[in-house]
Coordinates of N, CA and C in Angstrom, one line a residue:
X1 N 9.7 20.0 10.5 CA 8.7 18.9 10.8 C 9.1 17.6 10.2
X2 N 9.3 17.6 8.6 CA 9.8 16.4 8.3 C 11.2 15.8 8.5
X3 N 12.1 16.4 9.5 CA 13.1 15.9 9.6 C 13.1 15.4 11.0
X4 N 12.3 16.3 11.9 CA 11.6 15.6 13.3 C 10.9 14.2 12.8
X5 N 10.2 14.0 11.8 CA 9.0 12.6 11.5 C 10.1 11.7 11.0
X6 N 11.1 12.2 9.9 CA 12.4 10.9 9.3 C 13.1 10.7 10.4
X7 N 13.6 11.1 11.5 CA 15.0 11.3 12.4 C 14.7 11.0 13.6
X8 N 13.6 11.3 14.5 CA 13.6 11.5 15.6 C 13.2 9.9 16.5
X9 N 13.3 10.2 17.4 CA 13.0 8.3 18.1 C 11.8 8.6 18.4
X10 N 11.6 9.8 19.3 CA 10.2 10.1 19.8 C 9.2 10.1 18.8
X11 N 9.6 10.4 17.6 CA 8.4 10.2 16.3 C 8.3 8.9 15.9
X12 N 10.0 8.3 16.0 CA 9.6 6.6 15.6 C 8.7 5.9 17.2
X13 N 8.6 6.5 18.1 CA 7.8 5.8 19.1 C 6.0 6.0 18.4
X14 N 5.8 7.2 18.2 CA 4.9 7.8 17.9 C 4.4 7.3 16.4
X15 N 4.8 7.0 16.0 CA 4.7 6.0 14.6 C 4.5 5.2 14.7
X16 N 5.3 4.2 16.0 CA 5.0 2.9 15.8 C 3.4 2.9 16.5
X17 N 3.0 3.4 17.2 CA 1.8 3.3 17.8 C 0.5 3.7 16.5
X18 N 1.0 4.7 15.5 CA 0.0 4.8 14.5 C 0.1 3.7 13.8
X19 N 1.7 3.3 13.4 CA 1.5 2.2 12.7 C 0.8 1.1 13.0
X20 N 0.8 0.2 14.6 CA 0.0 -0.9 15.0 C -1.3 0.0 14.7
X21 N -1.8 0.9 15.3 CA -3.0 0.9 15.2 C -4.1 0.7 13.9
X22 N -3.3 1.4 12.9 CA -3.6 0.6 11.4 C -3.3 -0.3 10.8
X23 N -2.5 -0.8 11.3 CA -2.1 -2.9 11.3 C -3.0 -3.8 12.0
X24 N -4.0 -3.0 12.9 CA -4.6 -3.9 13.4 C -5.8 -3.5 12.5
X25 N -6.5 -2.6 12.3 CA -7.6 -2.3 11.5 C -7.0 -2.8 10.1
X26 N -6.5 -3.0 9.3 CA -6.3 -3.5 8.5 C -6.3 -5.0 8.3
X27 N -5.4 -5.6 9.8 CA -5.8 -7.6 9.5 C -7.5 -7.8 9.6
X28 N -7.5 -7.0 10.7 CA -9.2 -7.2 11.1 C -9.8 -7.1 10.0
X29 N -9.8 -6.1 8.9 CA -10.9 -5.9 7.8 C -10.2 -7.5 6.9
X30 N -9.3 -7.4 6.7 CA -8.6 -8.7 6.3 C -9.4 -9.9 6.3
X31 N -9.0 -10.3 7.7 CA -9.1 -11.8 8.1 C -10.9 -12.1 8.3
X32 N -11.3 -10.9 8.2 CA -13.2 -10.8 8.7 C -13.2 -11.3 7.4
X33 N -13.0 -11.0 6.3 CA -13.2 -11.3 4.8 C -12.2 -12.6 4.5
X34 N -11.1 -13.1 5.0 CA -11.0 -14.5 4.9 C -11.6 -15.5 5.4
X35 N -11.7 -15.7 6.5 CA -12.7 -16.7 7.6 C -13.8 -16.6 8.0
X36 N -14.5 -15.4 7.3 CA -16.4 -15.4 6.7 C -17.0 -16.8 6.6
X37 N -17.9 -16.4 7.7 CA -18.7 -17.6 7.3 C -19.0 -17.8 5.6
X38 N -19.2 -16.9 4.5 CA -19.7 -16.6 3.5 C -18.2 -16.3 2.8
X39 N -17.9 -16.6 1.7 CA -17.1 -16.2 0.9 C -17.0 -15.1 0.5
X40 N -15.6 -14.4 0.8 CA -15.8 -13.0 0.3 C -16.1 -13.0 -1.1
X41 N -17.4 -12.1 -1.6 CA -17.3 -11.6 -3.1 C -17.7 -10.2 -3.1
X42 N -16.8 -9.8 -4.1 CA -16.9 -8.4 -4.0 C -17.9 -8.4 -5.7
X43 N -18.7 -8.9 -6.1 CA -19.4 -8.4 -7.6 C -20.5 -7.7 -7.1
X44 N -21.1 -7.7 -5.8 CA -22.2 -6.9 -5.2 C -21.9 -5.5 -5.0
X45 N -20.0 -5.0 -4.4 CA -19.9 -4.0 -4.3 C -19.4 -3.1 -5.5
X46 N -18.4 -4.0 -6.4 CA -18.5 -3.4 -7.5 C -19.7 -2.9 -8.9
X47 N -20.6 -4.1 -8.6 CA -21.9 -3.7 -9.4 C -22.8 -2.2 -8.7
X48 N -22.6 -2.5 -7.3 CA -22.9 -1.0 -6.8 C -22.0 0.3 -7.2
X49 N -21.1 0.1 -7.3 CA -20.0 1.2 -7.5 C -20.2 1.9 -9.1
X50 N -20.7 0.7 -9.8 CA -21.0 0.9 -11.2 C -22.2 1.7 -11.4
X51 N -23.2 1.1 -10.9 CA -24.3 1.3 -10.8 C -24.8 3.1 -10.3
X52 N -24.4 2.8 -9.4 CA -24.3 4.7 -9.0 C -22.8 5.2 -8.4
X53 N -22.4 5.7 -9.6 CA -21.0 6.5 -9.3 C -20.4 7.2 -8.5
X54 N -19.8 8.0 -8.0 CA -19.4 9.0 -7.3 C -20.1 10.6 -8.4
X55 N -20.5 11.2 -8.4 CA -21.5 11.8 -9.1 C -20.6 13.7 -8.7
X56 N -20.2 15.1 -9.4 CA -20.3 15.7 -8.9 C -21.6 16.5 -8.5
X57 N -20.9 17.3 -7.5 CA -22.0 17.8 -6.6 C -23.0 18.8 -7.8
X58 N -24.4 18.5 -7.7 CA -25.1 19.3 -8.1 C -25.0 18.8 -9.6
X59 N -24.6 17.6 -10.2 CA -24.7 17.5 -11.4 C -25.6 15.6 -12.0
X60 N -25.0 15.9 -13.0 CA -25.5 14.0 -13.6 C -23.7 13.6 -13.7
X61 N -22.7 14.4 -13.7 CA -21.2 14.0 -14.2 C -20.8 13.5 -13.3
X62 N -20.0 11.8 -14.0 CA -19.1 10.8 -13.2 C -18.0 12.0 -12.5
X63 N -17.4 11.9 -11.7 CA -16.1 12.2 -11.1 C -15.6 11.4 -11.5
X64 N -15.6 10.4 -11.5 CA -14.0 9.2 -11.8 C -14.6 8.2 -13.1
X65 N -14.8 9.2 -14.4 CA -15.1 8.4 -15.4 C -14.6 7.3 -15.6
X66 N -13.0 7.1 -15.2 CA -11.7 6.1 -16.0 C -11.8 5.3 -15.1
X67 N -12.3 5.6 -13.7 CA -12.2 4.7 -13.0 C -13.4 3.9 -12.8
X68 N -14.5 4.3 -13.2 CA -15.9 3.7 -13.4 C -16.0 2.4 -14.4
X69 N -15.2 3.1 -15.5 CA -15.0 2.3 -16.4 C -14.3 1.2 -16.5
X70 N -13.3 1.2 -15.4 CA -12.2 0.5 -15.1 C -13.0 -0.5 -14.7
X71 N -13.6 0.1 -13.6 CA -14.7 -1.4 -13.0 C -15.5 -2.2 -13.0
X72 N -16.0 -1.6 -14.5 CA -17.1 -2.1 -15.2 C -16.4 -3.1 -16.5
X73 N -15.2 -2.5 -16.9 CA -14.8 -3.7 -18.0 C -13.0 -4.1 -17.5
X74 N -13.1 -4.3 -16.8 CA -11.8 -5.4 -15.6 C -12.3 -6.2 -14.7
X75 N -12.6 -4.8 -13.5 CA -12.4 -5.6 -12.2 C -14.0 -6.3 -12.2
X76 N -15.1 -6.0 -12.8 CA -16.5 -7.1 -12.8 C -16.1 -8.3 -13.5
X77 N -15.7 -8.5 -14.5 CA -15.5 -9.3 -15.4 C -14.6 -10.6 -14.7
X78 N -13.7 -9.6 -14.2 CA -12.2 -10.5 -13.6 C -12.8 -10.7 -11.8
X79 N -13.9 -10.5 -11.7 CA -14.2 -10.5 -10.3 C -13.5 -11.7 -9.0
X80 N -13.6 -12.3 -9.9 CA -12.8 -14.1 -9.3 C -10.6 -13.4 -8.5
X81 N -10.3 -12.7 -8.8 CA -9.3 -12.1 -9.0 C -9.1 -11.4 -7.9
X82 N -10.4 -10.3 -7.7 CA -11.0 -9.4 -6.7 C -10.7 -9.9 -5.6
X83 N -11.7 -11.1 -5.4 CA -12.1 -12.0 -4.5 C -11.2 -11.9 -3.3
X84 N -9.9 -12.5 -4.3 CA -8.5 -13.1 -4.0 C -7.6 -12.0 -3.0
X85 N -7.4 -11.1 -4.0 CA -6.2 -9.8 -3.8 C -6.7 -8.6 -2.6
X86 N -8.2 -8.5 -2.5 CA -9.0 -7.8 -1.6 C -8.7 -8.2 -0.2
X87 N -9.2 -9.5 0.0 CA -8.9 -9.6 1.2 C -7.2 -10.3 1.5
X88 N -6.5 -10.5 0.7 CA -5.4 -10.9 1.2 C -4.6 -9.7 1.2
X89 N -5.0 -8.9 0.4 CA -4.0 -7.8 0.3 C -4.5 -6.5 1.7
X90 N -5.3 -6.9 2.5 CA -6.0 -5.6 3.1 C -5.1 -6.7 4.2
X91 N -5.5 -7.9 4.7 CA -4.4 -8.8 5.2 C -3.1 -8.4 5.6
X92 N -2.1 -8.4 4.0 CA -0.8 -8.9 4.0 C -0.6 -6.9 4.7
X93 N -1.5 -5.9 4.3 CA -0.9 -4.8 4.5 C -0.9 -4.5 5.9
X94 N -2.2 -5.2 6.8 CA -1.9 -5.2 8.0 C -0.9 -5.7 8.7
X95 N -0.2 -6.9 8.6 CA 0.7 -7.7 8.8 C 1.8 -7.2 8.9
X96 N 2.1 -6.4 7.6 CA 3.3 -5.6 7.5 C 3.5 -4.7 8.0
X97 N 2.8 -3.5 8.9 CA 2.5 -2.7 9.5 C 2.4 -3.0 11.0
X98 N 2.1 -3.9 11.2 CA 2.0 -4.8 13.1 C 3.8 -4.6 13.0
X99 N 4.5 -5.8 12.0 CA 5.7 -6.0 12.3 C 6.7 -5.1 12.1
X100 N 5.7 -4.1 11.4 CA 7.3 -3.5 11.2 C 7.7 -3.7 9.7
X101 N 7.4 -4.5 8.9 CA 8.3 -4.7 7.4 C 8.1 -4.8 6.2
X102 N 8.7 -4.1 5.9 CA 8.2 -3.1 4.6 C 7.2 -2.7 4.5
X103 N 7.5 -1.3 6.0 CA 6.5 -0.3 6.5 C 5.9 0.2 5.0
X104 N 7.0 1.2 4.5 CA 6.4 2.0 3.4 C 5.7 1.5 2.0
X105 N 6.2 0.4 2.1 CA 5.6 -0.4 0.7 C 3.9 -0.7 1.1
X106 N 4.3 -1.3 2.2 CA 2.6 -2.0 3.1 C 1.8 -0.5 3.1
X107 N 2.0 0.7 3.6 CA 1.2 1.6 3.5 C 0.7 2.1 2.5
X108 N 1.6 2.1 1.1 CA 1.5 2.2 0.0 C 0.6 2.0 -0.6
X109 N 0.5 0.6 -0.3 CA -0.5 -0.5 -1.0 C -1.7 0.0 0.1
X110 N -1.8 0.4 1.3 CA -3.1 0.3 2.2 C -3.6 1.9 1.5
X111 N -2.9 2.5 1.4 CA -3.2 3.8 0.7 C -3.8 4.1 -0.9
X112 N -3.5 2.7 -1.0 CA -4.1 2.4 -2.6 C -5.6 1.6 -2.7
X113 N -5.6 0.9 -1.8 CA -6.6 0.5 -1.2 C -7.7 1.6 -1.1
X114 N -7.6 2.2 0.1 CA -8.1 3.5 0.4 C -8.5 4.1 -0.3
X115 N -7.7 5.0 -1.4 CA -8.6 5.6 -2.6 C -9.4 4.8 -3.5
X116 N -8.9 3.5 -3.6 CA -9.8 2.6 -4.6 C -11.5 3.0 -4.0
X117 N -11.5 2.6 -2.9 CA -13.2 2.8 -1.7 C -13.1 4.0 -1.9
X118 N -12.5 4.8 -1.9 CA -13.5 6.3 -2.1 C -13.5 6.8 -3.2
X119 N -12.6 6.3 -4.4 CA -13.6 6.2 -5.8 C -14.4 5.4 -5.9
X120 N -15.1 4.4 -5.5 CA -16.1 4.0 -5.5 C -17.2 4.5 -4.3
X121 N -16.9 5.9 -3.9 CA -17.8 6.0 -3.3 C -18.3 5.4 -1.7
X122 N -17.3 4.9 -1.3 CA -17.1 4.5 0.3 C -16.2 5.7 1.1
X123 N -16.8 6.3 1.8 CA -16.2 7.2 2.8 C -15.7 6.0 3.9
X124 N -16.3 5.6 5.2 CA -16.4 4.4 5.9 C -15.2 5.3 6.7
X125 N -14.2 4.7 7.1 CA -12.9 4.9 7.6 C -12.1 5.4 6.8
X126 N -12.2 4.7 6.0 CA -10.8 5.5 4.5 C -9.9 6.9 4.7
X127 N -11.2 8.0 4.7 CA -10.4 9.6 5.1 C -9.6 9.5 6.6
X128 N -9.8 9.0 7.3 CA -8.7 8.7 8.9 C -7.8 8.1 8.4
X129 N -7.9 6.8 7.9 CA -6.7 6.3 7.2 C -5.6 6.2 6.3
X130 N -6.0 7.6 5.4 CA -5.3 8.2 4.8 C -4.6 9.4 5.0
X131 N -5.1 9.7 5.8 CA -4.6 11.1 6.7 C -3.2 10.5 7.3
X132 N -3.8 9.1 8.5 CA -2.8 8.6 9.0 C -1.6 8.2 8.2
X133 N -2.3 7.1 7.2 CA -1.1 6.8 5.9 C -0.1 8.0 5.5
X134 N -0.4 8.6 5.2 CA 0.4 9.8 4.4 C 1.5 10.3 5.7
X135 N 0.8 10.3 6.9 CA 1.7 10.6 8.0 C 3.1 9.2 8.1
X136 N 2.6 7.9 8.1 CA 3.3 7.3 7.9 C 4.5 6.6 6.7
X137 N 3.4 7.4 5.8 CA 4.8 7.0 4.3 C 5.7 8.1 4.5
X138 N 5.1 9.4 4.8 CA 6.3 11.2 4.8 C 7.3 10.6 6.0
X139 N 7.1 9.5 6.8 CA 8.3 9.3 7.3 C 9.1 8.0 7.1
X140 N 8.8 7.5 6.4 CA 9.5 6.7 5.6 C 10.1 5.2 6.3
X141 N 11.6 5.3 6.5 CA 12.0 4.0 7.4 C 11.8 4.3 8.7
X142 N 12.0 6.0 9.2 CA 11.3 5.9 10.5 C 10.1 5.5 11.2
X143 N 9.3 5.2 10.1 CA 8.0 4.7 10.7 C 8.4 3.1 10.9
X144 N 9.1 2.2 10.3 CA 9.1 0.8 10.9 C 10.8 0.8 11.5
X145 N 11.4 1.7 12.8 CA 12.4 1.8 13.2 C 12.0 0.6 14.0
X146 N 11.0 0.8 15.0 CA 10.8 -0.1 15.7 C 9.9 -1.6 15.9
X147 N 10.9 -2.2 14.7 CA 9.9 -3.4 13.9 C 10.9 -3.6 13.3
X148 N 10.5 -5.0 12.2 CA 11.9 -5.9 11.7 C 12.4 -4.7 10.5
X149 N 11.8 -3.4 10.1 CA 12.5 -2.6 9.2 C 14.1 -2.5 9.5
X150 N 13.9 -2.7 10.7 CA 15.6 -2.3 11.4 C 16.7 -3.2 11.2
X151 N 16.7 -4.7 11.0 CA 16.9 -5.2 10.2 C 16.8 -5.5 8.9
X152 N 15.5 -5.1 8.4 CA 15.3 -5.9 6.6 C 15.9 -4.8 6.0
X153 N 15.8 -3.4 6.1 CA 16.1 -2.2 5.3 C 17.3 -2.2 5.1
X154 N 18.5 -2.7 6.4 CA 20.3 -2.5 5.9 C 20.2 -3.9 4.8
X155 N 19.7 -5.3 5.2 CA 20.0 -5.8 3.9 C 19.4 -5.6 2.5
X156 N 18.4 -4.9 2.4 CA 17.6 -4.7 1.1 C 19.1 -3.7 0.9
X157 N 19.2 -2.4 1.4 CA 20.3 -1.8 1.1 C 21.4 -1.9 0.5
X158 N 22.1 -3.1 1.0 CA 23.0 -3.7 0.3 C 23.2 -4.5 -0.7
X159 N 21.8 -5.2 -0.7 CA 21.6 -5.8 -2.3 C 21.4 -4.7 -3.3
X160 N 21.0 -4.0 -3.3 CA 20.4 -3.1 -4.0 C 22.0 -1.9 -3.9
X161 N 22.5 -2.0 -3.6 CA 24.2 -1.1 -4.0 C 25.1 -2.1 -4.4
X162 N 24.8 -3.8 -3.8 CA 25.4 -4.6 -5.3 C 25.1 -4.6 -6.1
X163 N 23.7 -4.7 -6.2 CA 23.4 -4.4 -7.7 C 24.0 -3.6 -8.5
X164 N 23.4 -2.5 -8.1 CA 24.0 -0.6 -9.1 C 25.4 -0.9 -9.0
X165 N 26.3 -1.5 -8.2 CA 27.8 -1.7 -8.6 C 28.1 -3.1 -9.7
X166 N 27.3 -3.6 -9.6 CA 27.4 -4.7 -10.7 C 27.2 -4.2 -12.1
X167 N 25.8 -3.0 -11.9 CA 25.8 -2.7 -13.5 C 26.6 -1.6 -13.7
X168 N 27.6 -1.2 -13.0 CA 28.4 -0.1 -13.5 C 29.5 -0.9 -14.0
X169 N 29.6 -2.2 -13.6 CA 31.2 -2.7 -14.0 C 30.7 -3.1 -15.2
X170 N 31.6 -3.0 -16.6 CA 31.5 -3.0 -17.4 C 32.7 -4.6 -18.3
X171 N 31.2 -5.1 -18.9 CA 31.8 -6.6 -19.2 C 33.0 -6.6 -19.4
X172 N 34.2 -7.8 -19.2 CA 35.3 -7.9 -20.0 C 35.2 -7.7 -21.3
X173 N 34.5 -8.3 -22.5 CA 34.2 -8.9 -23.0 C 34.0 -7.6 -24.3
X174 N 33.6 -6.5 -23.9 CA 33.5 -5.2 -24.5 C 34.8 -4.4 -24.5
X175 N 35.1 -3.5 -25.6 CA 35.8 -2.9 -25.6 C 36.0 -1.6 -25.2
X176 N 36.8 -1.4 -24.1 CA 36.9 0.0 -23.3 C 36.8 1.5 -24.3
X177 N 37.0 1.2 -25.5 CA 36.6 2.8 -25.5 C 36.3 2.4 -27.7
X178 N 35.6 3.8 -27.9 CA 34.8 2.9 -29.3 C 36.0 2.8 -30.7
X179 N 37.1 2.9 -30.3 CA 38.5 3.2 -30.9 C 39.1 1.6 -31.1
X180 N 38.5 1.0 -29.8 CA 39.3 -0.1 -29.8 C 38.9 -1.2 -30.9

């Protein structure tokens, strides 16, 4: 199966269609939250998220202590920050996912997104979109074959094997062996 999802064209057709379809649900939650009549602020949803946790079943115990806490002494405080990265980043991940570029990084981040809302206790869409995500990261560059991955991936490629050949050459400047 995962060599049909990395390999196959019929899967990169079949991907690219999951992919837009979560590129589009993604600018949309985006851009609703940039060109709001109202300013996005998120201190309403994180004060809720604080306020009543994700709770286990049948008890008074946080599920996501570290993460409760997290929200209550960073992301409230630093809310101004929120603001910013929330809707641009729910944005830049749709964007990336329409075109094609830097499929798996963009999912990455939309998949980080995603659990962030359902540690805080937002089901909403999230579980569909993570299902879908994971289908889209397990195939890796085949998911943006048909999008600008097809070109950005050979040059990222090549920079990135100059590199690792640049740090294997070893300075003039040093002596070839610890004798010398």
């Amino acid at each position: 199966m995962m060599n049909w999802l990395r390999g196959s064209k019929l899967a990169a057709a079949f991907l690219t269609l999951m992919r837009l379809y979560l590129g589009v649900k993604w600018v949309m939650a985006g851009w609703h939250k940039i060109t709001g009549e109202k300013a996005f602020d998120a201190s309403g949803f994180l004060s809720g998220a604080i306020a009543k946790p994700v709770l286990a079943s049948g008890s008074n115990d946080m599920l996501y202590v570290s993460y409760v806490s997290f929200l209550k002494n960073f992301a409230l405080p630093n809310v101004g920050i929120f603001n910013v990265i929330v809707p641009w980043g729910e944005f830049l991940v749709g964007l990336g996912l329409l075109l094609g570029a830097l499929t798996t990084t963009a999912i990455f981040f939309g998949l980080f997104m995603n659990f962030m809302y359902i540690f805080s206790g937002t089901v909403s869409s999230n579980p569909w979109f993570i299902l879908l995500g994971f289908i889209v990261i397990a195939a890796g560059a085949n998911a943006g074959k048909f999008g600008m991955d097809y070109w950005i991936l050979p040059i990222l490629r090549g920079w990135f094997d100059n590199l690792l050949i640049s740090l294997r050459v070893k300075p003039k400047y040093l002596p070839s062996s610890p004798n010398d």
